[in-house]
Backbone as a ProteinNet text record, in pm:
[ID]
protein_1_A
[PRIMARY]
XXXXXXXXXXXXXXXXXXXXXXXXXXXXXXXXXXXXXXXXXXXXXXXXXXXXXXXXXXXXXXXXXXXXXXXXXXXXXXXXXXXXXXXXXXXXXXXXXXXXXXXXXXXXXXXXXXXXXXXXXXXXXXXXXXXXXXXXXXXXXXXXXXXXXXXXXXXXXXXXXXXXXXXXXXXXXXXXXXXXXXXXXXXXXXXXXXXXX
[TERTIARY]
538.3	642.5	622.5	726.4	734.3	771.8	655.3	676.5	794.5	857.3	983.7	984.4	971.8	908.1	1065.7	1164.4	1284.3	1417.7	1296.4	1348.5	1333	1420.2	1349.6	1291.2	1131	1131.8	1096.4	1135.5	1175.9	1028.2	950.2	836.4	829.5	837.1	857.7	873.3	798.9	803.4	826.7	799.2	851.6	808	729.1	675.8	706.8	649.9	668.7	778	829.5	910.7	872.1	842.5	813.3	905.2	996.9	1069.4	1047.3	1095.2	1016.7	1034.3	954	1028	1110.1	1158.1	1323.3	1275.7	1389.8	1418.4	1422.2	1515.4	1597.4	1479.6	1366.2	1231.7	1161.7	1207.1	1156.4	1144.9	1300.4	1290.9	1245.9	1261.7	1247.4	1073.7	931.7	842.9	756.6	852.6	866.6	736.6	789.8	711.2	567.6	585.6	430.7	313.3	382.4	274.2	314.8	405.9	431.3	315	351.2	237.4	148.6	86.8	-15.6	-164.4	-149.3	-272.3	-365.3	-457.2	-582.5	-552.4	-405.2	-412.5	-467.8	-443.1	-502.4	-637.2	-707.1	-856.1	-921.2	-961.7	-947.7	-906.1	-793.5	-696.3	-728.1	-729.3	-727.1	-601.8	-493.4	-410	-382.4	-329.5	-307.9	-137.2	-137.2	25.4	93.2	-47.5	-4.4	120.3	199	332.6	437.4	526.2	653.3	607.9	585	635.2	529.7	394.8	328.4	375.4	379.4	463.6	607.2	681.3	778.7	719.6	587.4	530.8	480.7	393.6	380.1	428.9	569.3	675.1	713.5	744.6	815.3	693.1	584.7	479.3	454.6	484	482.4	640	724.7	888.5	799.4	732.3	732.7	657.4	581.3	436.5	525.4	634.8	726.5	817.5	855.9	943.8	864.5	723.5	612.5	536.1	599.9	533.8	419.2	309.3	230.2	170.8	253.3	262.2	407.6	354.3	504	454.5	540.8	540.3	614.7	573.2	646.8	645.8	783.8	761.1	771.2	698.8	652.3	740.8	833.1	849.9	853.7	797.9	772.7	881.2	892.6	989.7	1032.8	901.3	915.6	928.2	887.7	931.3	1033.5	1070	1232.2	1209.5	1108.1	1067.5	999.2	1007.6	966	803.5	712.1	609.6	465.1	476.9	416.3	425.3	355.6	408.4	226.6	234.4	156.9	212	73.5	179.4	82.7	90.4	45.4	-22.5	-130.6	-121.1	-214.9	-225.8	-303.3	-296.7	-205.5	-128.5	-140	-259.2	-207.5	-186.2	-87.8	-30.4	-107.6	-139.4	-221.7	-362.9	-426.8	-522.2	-510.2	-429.7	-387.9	-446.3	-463.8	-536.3	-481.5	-474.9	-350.7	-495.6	-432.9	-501.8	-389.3	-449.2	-365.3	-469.3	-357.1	-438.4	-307.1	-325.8	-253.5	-206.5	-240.5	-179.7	-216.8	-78	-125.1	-14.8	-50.8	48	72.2	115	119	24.4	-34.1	-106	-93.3	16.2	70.2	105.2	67.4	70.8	-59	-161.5	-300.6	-353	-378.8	-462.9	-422.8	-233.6	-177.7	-163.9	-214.5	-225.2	-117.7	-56.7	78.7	-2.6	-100.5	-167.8	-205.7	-247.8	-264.8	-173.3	-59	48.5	121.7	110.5	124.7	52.8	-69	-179.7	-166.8	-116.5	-72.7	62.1	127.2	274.9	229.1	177.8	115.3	49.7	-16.1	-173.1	-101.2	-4.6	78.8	115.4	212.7	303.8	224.1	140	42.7	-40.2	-79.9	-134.3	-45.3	86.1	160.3	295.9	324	473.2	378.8	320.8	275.9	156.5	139.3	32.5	-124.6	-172.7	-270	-383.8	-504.4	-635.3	-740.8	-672.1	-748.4	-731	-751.8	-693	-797.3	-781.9	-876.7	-867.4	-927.2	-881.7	-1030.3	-984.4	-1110.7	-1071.4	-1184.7	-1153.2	-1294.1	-1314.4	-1405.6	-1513.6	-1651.9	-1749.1	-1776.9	-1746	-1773	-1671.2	-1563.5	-1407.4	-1449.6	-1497.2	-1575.6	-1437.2	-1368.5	-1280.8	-1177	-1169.5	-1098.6	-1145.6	-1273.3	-1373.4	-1380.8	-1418.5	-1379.1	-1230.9	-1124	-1060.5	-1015.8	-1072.9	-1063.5	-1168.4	-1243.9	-1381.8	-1303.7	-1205.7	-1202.1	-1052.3	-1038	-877.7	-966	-1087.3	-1160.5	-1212.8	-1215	-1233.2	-1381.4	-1417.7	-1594.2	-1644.9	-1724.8	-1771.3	-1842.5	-1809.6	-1813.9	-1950.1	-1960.9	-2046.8	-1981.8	-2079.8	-2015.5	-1971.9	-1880.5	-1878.3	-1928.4	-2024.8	-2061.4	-1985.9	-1933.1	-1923.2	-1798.1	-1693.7	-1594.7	-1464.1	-1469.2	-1245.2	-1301.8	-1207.8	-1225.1	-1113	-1095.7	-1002.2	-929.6	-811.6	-742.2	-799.3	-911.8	-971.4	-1115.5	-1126.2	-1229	-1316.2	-1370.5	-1467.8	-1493.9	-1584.1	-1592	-1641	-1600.6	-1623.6	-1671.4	-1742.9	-1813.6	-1709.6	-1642.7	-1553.4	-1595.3	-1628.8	-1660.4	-1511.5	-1602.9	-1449.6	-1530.5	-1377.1	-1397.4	-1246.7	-1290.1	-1182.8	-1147.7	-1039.4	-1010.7	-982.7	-1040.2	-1002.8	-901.9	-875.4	-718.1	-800.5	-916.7	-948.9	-1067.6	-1041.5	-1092.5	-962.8	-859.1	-756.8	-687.3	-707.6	-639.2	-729.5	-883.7	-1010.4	-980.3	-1027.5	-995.6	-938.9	-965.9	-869	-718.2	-638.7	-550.5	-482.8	-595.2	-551.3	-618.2	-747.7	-832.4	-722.5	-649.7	-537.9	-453.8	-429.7	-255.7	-312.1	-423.7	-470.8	-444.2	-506.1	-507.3	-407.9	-286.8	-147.9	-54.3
425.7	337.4	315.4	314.1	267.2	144.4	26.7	-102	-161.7	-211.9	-257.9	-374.6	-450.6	-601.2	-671.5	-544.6	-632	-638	-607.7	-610.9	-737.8	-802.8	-926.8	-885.9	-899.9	-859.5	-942.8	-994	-1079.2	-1026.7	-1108.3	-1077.1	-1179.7	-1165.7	-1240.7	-1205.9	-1331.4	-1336.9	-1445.5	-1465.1	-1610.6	-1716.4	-1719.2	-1887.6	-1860.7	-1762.8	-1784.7	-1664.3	-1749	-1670.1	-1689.8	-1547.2	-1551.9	-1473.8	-1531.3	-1490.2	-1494.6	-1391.8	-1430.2	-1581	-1601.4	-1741.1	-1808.1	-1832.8	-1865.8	-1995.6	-2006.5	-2063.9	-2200.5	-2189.9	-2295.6	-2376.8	-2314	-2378.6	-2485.6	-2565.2	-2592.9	-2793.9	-2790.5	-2924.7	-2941.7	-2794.7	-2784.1	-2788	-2776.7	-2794.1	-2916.7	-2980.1	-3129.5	-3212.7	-3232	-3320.7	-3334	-3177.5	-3136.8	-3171.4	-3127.5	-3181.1	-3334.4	-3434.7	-3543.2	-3670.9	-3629.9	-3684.3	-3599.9	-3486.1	-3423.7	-3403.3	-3487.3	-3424.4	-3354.1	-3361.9	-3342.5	-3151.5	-3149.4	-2975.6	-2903.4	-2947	-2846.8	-2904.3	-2962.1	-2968.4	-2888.9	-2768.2	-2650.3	-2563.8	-2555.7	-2451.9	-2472.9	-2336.2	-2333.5	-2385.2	-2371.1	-2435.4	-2575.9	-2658.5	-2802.8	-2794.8	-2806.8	-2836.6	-2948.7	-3074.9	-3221.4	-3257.4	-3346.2	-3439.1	-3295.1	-3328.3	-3268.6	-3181.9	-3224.2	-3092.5	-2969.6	-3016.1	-2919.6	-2816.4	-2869.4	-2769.6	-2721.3	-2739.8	-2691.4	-2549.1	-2587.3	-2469.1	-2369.6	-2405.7	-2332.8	-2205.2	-2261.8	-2204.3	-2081.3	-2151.2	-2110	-1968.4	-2008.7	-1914.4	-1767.2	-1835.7	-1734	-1646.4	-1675.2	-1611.8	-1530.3	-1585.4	-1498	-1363.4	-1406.1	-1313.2	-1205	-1229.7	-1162.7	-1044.3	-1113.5	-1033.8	-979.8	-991.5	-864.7	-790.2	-751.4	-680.3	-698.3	-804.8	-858.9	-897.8	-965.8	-1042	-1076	-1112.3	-1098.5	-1228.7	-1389.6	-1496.5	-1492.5	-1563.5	-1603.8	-1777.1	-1790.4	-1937	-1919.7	-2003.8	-1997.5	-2050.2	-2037.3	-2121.3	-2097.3	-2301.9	-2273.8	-2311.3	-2152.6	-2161.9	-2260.9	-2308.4	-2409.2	-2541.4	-2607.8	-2703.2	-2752.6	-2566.6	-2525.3	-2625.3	-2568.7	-2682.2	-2538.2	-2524.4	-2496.2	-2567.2	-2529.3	-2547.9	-2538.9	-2459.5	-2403.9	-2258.3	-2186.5	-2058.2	-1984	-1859.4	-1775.6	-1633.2	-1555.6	-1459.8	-1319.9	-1242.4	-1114	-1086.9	-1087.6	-1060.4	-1000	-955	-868.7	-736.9	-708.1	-581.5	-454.5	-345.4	-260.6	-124.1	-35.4	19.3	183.2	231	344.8	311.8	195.3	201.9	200.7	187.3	76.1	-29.5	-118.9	-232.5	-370.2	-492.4	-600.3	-722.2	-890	-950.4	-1035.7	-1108.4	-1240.4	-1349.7	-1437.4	-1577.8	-1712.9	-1770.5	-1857.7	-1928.9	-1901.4	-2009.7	-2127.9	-2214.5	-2376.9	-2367.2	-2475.9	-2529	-2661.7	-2753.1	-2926.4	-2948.4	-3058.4	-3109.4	-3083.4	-3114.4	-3128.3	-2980.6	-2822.8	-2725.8	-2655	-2726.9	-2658.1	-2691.5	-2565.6	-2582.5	-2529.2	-2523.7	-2487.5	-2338.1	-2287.5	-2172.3	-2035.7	-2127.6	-2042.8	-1917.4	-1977.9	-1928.2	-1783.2	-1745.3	-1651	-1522.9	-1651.4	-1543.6	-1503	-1560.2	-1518.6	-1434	-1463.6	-1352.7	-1193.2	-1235.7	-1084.2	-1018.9	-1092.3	-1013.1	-964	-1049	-1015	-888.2	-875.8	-785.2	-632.1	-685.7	-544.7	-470.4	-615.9	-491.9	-496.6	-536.7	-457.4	-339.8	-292.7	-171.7	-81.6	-134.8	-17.8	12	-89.1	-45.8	-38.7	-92.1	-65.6	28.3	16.1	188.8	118.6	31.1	-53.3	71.2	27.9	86.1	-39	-165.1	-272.5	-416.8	-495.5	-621.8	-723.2	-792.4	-914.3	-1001.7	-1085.7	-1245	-1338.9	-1434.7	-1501.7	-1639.2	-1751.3	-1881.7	-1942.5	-2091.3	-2151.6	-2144.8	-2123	-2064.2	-2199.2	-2323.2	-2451	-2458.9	-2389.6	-2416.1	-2387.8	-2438.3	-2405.8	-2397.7	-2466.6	-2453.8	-2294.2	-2265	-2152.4	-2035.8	-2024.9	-1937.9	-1897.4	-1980.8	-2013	-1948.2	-1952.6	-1904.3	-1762.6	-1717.3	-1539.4	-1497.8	-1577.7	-1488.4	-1437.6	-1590	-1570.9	-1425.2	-1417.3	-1330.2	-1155.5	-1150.2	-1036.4	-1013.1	-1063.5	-1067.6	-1090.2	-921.6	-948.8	-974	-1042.4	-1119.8	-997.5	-1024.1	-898.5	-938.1	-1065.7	-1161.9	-1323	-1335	-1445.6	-1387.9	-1418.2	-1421.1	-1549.1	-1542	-1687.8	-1720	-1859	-1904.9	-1810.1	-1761.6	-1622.4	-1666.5	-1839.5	-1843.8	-2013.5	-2031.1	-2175.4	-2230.8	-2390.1	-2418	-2516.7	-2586.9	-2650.2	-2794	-2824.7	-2966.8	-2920.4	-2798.7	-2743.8	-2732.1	-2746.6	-2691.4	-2538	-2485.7	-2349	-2357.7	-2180.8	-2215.5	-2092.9	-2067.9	-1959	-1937.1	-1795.9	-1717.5	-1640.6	-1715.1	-1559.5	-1452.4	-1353.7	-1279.4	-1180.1	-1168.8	-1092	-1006.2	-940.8	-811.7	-717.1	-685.4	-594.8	-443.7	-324.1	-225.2	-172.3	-58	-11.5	32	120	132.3	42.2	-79.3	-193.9	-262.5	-255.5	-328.7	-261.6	-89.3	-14.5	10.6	-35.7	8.5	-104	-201.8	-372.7	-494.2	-498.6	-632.9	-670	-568.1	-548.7	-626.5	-531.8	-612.9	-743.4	-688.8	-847.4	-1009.5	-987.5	-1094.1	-1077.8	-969.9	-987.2	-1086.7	-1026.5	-1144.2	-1319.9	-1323.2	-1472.1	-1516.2	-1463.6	-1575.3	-1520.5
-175.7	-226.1	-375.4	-451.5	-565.8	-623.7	-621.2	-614.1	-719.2	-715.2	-768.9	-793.3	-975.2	-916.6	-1013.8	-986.2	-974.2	-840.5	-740.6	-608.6	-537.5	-477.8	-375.5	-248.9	-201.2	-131.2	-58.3	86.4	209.2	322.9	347.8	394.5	528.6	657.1	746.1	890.6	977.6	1146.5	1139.1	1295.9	1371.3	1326.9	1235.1	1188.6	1047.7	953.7	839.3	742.8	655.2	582.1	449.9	374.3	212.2	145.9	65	-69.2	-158.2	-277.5	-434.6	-501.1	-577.2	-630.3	-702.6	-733.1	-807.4	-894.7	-992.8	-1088.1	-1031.5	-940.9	-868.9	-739.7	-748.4	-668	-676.6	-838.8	-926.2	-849.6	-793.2	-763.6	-622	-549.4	-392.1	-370.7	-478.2	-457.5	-530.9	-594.1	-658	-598.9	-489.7	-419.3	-395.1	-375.6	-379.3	-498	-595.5	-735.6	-774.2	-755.8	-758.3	-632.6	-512.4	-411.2	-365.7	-391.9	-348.9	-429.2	-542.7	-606.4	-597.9	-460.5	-412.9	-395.7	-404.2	-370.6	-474.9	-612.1	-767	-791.3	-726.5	-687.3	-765.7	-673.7	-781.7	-820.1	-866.5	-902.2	-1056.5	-1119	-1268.2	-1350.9	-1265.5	-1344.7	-1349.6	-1395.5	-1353.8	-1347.1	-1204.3	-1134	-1085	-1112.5	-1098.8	-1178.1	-1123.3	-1160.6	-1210.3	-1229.8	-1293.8	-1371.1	-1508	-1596.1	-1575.8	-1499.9	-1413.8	-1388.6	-1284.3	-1179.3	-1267.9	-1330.5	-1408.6	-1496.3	-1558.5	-1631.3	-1529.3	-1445.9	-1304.3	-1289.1	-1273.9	-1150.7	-1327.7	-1428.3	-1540.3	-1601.5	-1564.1	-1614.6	-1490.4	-1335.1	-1271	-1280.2	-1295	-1335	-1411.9	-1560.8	-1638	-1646.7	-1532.2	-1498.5	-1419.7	-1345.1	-1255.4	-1355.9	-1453.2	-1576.9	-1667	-1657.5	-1744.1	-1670	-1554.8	-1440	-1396.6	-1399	-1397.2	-1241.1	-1223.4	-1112.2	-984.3	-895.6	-800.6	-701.5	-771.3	-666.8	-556.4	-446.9	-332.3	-333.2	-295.9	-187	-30.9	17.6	135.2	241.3	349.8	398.8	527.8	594.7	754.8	825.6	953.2	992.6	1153.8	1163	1271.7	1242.5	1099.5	1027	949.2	952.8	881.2	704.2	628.4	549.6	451.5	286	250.4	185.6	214.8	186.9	75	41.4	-90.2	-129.3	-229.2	-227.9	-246.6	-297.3	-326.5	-408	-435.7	-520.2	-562.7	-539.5	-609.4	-719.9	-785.1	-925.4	-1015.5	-1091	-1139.7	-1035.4	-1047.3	-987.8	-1076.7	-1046.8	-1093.7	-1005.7	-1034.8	-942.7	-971.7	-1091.8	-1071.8	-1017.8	-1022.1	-935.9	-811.9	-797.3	-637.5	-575.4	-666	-624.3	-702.5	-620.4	-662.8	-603.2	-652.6	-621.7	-552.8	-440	-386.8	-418.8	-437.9	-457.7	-522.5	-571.2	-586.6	-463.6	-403.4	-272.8	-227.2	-209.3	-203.3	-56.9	-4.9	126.8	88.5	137.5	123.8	227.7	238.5	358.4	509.9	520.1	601.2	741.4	582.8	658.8	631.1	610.1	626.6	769.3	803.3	944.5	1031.1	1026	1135.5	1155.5	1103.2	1137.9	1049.7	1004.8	864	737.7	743.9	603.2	704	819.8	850.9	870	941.9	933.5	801.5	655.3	554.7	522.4	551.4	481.5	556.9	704.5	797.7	718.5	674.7	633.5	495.8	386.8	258.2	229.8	369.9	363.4	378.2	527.8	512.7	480.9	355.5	293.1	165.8	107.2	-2.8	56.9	206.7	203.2	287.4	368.4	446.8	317.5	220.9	158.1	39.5	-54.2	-172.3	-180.7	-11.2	-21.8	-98.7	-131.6	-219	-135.7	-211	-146.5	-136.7	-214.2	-228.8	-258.9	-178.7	-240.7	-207.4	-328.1	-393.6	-386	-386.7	-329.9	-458.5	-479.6	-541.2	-537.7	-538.8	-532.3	-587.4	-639.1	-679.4	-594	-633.1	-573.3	-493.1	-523	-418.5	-342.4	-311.9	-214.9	-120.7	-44.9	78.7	179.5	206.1	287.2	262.8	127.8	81.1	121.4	98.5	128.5	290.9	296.9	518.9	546.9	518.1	535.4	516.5	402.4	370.1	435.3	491.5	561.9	691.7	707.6	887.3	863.1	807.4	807.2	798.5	770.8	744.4	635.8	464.5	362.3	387.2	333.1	263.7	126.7	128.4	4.5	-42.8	-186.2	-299.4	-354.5	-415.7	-514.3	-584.1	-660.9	-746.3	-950.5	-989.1	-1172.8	-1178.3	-1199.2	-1286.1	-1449.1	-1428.7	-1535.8	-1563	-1494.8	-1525	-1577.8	-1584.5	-1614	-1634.6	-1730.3	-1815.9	-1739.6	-1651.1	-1630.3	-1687.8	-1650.2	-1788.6	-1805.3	-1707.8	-1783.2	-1852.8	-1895.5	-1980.9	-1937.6	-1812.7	-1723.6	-1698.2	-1696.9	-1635.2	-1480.3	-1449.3	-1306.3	-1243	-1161.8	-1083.3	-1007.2	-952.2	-876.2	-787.2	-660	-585.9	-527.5	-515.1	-529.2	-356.9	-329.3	-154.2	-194.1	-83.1	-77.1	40.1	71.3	127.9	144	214.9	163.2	279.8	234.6	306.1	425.9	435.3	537.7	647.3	586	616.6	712.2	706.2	667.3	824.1	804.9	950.2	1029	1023	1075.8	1203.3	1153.3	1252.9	1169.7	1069.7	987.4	1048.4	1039.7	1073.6	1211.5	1349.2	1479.3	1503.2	1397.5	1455	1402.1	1293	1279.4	1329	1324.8	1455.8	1566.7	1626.5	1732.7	1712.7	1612.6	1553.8	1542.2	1538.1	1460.4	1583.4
[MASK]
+++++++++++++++++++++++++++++++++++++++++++++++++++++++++++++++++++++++++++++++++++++++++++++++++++++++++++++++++++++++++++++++++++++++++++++++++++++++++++++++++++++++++++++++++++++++++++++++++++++

């Protein structure tokens, strides 16, 4: 496949639905950086209150229009409720290897089991339509809960960058980084999550 990152591409089953992210997202994930604080914890960016999340959303568009990167918003389809998004990035296509990460939920949809079935449709179509050989995942080397979660989806731990990305309250931060390979991915990754979700 010849990835197209001015295509919309519609990624989805029975619980979750992911579309690219739009302009127009801007007031529909409002809420989230207005009453959620505790979600940009540790996220490098700061997406607390309004104009946050306004640059956010305005910086991933732009990451979308320099071929860079490719956001989704997330939404659950048993809550019928859009929820948070995630997104592709550091995509490069002669290597064949892309990173996921950025992904937040609201409270309210951690746990239930959504993030897997995102991560099953995600995983897919970065190694059955974009053909990938590899995909990356990284999170704060203390996100223990983050970490727990790419372990359980199949993601093996690579190492740590110490000290690797400055975040916006001027802190630095250790990244461990895990990954998937394609023949990781059709070996057992693959059914062992289909199982799960």
């Amino acid at each position: 496949m010849n990835f197209d990152f001015t295509q919309d591409y519609i990624l989805e089953d029975e619980t979750a639905l992911l579309r690219p992210l739009k302009d127009s997202d801007r007031e529909l994930l409002l809420e989230y950086a207005e009453n959620e604080p505790e979600l940009w914890k540790y996220s490098m960016v700061e997406t607390a209150g309004k104009e946050n999340m306004q640059r956010y959303i305005s910086f991933a568009l732009n990451q979308r229009k320099e071929k860079k990167e490719y956001p989704f918003i997330v939404f659950d389809k048993r809550k019928n409720k859009l929820v948070g998004s995630t997104r592709f990035y550091d995509i490069q296509l002669y290597h064949k290897t892309l990173q996921l990460g950025y992904t937040w939920y609201g409270k309210e949809f951690q746990g239930t089991g959504l993030n897997k079935h995102c991560k099953y449709l995600l995983l897919d179509f970065a190694f059955d339509k974009m053909e990938m050989e590899r995909v990356e995942f990284r999170a704060d080397s203390t996100n223990e809960r983050s970490i727990n979660a790419m372990k359980s989806i199949g993601c093996k731990v690579e190492g740590i960058l110490r000290s690797n990305a400055l975040c916006e309250n001027g802190k630095r931060r250790d990244s461990i980084v895990l990954s998937i390979l394609r023949e990781e991915w059709y070996g057992e990754v693959k059914e062992n999550l289909k199982q799960q979700i």
